[in-house]
mmCIF file of C-alpha atoms in Angstrom:
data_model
loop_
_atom_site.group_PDB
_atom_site.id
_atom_site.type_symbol
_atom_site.label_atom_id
_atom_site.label_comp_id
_atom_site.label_asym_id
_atom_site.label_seq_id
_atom_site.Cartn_x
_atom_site.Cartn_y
_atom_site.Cartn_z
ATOM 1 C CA UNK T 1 83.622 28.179 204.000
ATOM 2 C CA UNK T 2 86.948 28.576 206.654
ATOM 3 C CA UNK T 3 89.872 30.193 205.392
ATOM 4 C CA UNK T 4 91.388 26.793 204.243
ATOM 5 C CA UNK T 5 88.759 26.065 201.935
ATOM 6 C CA UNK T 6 89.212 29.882 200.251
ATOM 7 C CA UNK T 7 92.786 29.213 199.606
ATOM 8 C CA UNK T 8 92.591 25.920 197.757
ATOM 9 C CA UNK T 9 89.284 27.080 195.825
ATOM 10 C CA UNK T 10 91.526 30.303 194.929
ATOM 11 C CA UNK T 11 94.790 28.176 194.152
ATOM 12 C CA UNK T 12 92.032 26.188 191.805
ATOM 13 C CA UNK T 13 91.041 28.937 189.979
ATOM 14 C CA UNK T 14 94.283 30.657 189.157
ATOM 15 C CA UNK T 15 95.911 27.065 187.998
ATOM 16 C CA UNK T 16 93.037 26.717 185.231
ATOM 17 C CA UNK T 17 93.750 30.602 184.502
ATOM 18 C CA UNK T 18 96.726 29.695 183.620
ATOM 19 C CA UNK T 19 96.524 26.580 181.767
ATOM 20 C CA UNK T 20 93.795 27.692 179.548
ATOM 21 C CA UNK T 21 96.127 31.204 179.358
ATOM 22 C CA UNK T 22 99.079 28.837 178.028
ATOM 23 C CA UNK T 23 96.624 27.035 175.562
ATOM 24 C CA UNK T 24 95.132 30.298 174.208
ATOM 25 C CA UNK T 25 98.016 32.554 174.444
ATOM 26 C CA UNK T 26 101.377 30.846 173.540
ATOM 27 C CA UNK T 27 104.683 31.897 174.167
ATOM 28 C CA UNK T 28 106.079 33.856 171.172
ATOM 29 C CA UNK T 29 108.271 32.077 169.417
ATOM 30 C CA UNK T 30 111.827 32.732 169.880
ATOM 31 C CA UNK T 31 114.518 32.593 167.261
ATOM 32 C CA UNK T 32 117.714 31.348 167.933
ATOM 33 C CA UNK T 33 121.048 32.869 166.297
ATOM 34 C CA UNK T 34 123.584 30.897 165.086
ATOM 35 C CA UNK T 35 126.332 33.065 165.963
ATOM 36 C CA UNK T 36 128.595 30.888 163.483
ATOM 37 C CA UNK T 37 127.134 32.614 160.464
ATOM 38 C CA UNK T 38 127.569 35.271 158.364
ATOM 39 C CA UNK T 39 124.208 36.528 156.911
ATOM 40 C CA UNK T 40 124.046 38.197 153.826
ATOM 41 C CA UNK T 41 120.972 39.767 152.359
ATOM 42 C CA UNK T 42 120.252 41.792 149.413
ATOM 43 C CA UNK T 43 116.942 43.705 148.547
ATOM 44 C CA UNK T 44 115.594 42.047 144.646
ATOM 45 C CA UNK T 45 117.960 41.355 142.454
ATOM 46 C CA UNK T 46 120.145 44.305 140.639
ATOM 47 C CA UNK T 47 122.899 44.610 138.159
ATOM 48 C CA UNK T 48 124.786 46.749 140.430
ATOM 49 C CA UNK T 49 124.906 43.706 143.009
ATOM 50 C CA UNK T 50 127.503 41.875 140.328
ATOM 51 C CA UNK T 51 130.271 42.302 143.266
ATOM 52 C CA UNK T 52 127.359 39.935 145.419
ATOM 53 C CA UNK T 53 126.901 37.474 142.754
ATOM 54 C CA UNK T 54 130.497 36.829 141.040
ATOM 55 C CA UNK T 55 131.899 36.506 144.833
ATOM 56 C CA UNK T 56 129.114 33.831 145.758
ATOM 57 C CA UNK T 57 128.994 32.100 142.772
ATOM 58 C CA UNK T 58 132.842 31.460 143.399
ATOM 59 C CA UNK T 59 132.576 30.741 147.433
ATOM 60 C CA UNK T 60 134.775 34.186 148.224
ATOM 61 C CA UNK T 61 132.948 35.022 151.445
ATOM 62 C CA UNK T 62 132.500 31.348 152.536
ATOM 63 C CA UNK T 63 136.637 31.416 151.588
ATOM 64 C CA UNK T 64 137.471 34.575 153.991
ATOM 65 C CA UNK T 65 135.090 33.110 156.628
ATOM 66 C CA UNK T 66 136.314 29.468 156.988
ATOM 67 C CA UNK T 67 138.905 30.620 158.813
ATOM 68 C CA UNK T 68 136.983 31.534 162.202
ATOM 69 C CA UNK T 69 134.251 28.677 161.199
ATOM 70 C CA UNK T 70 131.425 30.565 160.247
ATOM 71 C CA UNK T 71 129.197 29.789 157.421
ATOM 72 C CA UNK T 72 127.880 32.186 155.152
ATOM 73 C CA UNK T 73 123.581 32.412 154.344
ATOM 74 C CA UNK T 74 122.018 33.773 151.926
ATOM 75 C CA UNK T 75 118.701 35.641 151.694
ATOM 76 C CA UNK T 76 116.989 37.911 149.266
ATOM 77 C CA UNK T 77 114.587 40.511 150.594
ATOM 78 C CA UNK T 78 111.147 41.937 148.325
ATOM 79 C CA UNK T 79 111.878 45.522 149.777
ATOM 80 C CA UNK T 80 113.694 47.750 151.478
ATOM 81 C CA UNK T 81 110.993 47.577 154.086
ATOM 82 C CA UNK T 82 111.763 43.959 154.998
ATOM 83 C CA UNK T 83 115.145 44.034 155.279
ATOM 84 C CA UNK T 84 115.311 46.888 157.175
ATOM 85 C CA UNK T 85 112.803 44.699 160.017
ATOM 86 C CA UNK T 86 115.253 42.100 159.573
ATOM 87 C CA UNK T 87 118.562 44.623 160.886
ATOM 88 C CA UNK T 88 116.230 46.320 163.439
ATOM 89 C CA UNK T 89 115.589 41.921 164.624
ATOM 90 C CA UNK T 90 118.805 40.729 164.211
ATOM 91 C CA UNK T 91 118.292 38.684 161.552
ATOM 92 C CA UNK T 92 120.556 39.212 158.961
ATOM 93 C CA UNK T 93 124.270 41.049 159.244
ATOM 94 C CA UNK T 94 124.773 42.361 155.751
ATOM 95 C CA UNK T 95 122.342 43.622 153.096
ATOM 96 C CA UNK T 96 123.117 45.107 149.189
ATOM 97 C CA UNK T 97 121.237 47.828 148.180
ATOM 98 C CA UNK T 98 120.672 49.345 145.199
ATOM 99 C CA UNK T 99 118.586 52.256 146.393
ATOM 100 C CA UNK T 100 120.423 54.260 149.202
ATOM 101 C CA UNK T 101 116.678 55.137 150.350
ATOM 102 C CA UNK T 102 116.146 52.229 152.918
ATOM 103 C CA UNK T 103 119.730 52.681 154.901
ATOM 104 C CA UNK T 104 118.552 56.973 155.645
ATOM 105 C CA UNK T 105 114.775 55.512 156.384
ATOM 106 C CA UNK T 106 116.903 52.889 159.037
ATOM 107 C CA UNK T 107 118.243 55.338 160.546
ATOM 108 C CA UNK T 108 116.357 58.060 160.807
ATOM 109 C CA UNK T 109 114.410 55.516 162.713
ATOM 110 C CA UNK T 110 117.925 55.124 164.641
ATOM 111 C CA UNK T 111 118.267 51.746 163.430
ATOM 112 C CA UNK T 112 122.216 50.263 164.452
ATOM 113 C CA UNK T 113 123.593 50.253 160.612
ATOM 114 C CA UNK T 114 125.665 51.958 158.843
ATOM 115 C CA UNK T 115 126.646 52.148 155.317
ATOM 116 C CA UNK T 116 129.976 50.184 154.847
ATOM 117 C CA UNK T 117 130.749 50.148 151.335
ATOM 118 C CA UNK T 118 129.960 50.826 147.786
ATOM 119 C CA UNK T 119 129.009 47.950 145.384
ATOM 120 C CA UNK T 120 129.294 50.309 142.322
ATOM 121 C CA UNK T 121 127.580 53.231 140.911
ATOM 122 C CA UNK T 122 125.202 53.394 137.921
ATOM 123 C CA UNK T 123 123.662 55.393 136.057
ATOM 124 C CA UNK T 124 119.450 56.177 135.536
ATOM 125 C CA UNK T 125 118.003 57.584 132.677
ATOM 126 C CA UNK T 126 114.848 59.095 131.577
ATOM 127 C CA UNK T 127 113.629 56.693 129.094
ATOM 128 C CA UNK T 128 111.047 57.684 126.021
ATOM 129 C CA UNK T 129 109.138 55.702 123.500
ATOM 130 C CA UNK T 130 111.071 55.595 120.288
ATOM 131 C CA UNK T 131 108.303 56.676 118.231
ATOM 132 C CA UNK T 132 108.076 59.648 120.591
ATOM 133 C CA UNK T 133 108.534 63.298 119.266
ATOM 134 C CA UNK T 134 110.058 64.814 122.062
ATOM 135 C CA UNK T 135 113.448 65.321 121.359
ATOM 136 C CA UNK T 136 115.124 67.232 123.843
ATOM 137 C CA UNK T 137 114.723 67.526 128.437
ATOM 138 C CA UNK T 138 113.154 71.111 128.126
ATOM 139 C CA UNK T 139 110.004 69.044 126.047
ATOM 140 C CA UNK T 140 109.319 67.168 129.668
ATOM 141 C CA UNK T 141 106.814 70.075 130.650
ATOM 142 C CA UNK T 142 102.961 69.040 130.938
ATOM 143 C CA UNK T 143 104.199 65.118 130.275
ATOM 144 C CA UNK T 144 103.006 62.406 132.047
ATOM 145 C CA UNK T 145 106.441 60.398 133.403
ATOM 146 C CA UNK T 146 106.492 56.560 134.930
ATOM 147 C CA UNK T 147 108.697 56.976 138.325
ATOM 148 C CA UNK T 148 108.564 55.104 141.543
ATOM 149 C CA UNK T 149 108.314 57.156 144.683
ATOM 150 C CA UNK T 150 110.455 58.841 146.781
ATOM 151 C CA UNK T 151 113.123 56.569 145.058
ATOM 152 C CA UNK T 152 116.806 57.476 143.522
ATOM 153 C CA UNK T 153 115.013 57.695 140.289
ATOM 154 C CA UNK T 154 112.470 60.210 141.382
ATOM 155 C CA UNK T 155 114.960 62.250 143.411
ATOM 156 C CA UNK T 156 117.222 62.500 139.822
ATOM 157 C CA UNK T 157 114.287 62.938 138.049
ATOM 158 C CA UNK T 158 113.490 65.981 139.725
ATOM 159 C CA UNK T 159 116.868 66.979 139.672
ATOM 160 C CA UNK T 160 117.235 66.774 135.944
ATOM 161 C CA UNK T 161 114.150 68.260 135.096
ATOM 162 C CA UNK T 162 115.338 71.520 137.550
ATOM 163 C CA UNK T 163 118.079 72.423 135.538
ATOM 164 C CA UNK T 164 116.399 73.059 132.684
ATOM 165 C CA UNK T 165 113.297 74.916 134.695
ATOM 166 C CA UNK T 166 110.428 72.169 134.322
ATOM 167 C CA UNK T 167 109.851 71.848 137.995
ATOM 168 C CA UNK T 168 107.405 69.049 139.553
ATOM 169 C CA UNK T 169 104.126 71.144 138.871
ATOM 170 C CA UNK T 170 104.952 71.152 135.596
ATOM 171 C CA UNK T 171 104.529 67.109 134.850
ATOM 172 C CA UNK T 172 102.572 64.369 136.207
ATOM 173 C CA UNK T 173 103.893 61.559 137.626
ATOM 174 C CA UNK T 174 102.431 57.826 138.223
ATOM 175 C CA UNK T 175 103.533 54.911 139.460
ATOM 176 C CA UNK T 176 103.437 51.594 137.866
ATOM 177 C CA UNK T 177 104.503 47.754 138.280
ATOM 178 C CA UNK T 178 107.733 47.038 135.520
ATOM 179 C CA UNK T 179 105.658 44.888 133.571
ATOM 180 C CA UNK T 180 102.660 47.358 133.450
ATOM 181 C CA UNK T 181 105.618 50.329 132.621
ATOM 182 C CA UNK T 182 106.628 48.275 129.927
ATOM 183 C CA UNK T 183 102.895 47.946 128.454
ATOM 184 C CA UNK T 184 102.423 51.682 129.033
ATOM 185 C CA UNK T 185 105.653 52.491 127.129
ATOM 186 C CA UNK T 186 105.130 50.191 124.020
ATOM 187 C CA UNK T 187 101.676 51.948 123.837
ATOM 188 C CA UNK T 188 102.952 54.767 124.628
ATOM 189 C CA UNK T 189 100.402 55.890 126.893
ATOM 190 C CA UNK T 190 103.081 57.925 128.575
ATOM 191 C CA UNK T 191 105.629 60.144 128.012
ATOM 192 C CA UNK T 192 108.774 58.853 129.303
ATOM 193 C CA UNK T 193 109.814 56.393 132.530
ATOM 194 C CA UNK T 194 112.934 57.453 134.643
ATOM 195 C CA UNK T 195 114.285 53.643 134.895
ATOM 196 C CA UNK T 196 117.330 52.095 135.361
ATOM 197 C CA UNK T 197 119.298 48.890 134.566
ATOM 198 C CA UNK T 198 118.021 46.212 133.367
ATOM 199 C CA UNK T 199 115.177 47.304 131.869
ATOM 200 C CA UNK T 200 116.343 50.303 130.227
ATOM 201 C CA UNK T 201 118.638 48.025 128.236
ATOM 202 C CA UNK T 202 115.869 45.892 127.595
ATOM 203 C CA UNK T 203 113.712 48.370 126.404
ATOM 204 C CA UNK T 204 116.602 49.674 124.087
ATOM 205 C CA UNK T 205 117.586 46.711 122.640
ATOM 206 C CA UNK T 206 113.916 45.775 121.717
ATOM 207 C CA UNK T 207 113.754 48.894 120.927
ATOM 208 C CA UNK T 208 110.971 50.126 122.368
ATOM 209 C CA UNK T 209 112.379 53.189 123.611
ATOM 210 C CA UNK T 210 115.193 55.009 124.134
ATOM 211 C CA UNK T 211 117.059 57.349 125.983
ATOM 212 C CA UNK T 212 116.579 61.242 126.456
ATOM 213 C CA UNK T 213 119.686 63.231 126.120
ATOM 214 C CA UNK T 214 120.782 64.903 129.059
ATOM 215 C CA UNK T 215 118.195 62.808 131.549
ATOM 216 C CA UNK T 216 120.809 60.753 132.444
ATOM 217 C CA UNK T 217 121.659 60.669 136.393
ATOM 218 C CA UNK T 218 124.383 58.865 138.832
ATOM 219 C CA UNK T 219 122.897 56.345 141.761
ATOM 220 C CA UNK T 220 124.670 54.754 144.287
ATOM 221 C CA UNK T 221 124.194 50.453 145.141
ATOM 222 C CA UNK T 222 125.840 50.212 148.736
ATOM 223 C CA UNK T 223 126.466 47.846 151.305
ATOM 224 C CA UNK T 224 124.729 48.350 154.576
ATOM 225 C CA UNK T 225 126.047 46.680 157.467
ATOM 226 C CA UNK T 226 124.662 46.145 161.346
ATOM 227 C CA UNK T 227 126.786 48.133 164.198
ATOM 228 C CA UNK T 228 126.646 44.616 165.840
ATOM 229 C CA UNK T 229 128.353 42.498 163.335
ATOM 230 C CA UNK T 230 131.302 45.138 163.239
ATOM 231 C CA UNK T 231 131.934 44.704 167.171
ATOM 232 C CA UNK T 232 131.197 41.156 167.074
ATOM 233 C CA UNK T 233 132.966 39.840 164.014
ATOM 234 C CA UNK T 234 135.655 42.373 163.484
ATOM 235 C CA UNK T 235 137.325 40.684 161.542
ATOM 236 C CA UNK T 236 135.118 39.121 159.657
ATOM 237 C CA UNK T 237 133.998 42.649 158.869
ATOM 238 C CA UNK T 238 137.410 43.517 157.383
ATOM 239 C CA UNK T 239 137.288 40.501 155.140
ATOM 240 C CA UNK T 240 134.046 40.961 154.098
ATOM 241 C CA UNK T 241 134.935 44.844 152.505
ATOM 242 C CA UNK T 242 138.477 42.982 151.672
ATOM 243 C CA UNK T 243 136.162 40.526 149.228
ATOM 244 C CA UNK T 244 134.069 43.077 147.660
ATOM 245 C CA UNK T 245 136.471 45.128 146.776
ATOM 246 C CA UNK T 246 138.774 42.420 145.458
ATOM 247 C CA UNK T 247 135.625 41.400 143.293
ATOM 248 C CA UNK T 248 135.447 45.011 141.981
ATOM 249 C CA UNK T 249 138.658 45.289 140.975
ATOM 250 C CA UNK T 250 138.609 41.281 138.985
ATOM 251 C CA UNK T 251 135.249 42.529 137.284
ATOM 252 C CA UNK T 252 136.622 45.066 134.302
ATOM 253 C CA UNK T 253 139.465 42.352 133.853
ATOM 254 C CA UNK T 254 136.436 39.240 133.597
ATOM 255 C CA UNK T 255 133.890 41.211 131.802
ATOM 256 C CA UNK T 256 132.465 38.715 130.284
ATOM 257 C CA UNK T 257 132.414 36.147 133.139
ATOM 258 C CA UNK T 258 130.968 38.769 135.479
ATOM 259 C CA UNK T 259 128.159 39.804 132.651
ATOM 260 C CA UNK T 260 127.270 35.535 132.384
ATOM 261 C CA UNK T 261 127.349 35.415 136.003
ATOM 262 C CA UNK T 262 125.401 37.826 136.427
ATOM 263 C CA UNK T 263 122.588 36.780 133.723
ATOM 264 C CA UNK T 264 122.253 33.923 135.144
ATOM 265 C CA UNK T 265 121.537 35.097 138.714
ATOM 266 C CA UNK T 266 118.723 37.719 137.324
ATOM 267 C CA UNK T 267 117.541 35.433 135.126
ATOM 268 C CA UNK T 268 118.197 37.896 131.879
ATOM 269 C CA UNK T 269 119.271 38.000 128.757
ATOM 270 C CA UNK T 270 123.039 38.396 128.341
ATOM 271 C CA UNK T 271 123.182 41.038 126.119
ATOM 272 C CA UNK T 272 121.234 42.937 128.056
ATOM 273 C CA UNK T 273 123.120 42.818 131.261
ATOM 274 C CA UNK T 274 126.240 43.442 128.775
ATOM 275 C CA UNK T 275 125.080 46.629 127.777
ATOM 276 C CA UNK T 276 123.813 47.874 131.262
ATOM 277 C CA UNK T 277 127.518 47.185 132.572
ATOM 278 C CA UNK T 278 128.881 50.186 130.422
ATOM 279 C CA UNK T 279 126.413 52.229 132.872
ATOM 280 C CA UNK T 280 127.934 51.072 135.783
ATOM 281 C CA UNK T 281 131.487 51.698 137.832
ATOM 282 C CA UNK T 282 132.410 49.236 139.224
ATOM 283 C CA UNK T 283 135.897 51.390 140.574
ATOM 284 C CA UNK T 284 133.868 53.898 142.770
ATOM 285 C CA UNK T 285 134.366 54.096 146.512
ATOM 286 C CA UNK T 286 133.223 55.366 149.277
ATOM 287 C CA UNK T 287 134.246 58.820 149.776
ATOM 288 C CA UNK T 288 133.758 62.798 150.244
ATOM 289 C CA UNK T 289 132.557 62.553 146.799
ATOM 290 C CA UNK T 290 129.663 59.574 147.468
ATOM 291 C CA UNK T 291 128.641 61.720 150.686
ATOM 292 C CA UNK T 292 128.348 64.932 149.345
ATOM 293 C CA UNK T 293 125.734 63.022 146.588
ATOM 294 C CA UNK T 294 124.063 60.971 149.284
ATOM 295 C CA UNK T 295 123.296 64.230 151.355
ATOM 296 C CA UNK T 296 120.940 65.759 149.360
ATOM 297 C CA UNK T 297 118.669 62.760 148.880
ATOM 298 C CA UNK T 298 118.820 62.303 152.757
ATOM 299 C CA UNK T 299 117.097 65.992 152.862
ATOM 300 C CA UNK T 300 114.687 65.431 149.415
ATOM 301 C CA UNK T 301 113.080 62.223 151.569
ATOM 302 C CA UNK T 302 113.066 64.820 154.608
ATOM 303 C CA UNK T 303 111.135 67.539 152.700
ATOM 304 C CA UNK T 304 108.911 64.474 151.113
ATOM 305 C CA UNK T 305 107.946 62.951 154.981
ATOM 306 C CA UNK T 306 109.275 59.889 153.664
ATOM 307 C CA UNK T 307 111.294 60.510 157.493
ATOM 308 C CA UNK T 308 110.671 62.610 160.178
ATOM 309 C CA UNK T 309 114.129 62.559 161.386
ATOM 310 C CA UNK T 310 116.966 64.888 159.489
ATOM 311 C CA UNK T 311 120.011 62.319 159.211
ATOM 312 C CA UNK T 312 123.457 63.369 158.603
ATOM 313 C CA UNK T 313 125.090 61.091 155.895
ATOM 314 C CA UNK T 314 128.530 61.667 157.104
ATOM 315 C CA UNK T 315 128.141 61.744 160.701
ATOM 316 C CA UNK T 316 125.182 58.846 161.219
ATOM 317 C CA UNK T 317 125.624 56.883 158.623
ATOM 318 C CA UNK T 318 129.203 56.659 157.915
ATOM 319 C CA UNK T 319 131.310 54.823 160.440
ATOM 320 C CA UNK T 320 134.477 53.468 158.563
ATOM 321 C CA UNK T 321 137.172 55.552 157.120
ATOM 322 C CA UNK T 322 136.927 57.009 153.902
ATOM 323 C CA UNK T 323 138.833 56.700 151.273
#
């Protein structure tokens, strides 16, 4: 074989390579960005996201937006998990959260968000079955307690239960699904369930159970926010905090409007989402106050190895001014 015959036998060969490489081994796909759109995400649905719903059920964002063209998407997340994949991939600009537990995961994995508002804050309680006997928080010792974890709940949980000396090797904990919390409760094959809005409204209203006195603990819902859409849409990102906070301020004046609205979007009963609005404030900002709160449930997921990373609420996390 002369030298002429070796090249086009090894020009052949590396042409089939690479067709049969292009049939077996596509291209990834690649997603294209519409630059013209605002996307807003939220993780489940929460009454603490009533800011989120009474502004999109009456166009407010698509309102502040029109001006520099951009539409305005959408898109509800099952976890704190996926949304925080969809920052880190550039798919979404904006995302409500009602646990501040997946904005310190982000960035202790030095994800490029920050936390640029706060929706509200609301109150979780320590709920018991109303046929229970246990009467007071000091009772909690050697109970067996419904809590999801490494959540807000747990972390006040713990709290709670410090301050009167039951510490967490003094209770078991489980966790459960809401509708297999709900079964466990009714039976009462537990002790109590540190919950929050709407089900501990639901389960007080059917009455079911009922509260614990002095189990009751303050949670933040907050608006997280990629570095990228401040730089890129700058103003856009002072409209957006502009319509939120407008919202907050119409809500104690449209109670009732903002409790149907909100109903409707979680698919609950009214009354229900009427009575979990007297746990929530909708006037809160963010502040000293908020960051001094946030801080210490930054360090609880630290000591828990929920992160490996130590992250500093004020100086990672915060990048606006505060109020």
């Amino acid at each position: 074989m002369n030298n002429l015959e070796k090249i086009v036998l090894v020009a052949g060969a590396s042409l089939v390579i690479g067709l049969s490489a292009a049939v077996f081994w596509p291209k990834p796909e690649v997603v294209v960005v519409d630059i013209r759109t605002v996307r807003i995400g939220q993780i489940g649905q929460s009454v603490s996201y009533a800011p989120l719903y009474v502004a999109r059920k009456n166009g407010k964002f698509e309102e502040a937006f029109s001006e520099y063209g951009y539409k305005v998407e959408y898109i509800t997340y099952a976890d704190g998990a996926e949304a925080n994949d969809a920052l880190l991939n550039d798919q979404v600009d904006v995302v409500f959260e009602n646990d501040i537990v997946p904005a310190i995961v982000a960035k202790a994995k030095k994800l490029p968000v920050f936390i640029a508002n706060v929706s509200c804050t609301y109150v979780e309680e320590i709920m018991i079955p109303t046929d229970s006997t246990i009467k007071t928080i000091e009772e909690m010792r050697d109970r067996k307690i419904i809590v999801k974890p490494n959540s807000s709940n747990h972390y006040n949980l713990r709290k709670s239960l410090a301050v009167v000396g039951v510490n967490p090797n003094d209770y078991a904990t489980v966790e459960m699904s809401t509708r297999e919390a709900i079964a466990a409760v009714k039976n009462m094959e537990v002790d109590a369930w540190a919950s929050n809005s709407p089900y501990t409204e639901l389960g007080e209203l059917s009455h079911y159970m009922r509260a614990l006195p002095k189990g009751e603990a303050k949670a933040y819902s907050i608006v997280v926010v990629r570095d990228a859409f401040k730089a890129q849409k700058a103003k856009a990102f002072v409209d957006l905090l502009n319509v939120i906070d407008e919202v907050k301020i119409w809500i104690p004046f449209n109670e009732i409007t903002a409790v149907t609205i909100t109903a409707e979007e979680m698919d609950m009963p009214v009354p229900a989402i009427r009575k979990a609005f007297f746990r929530h404030n909708w006037g809160m900002k963010l502040n000293e106050s908020a960051v001094n709160i946030m801080q210490p449930f930054a360090d609880f997921l630290r000591e828990q190895k929920v992160i490996d990373n130590a992250v500093d609420i004020r100086g990672q996390l915060i990048k606006t001014n505060l109020d």
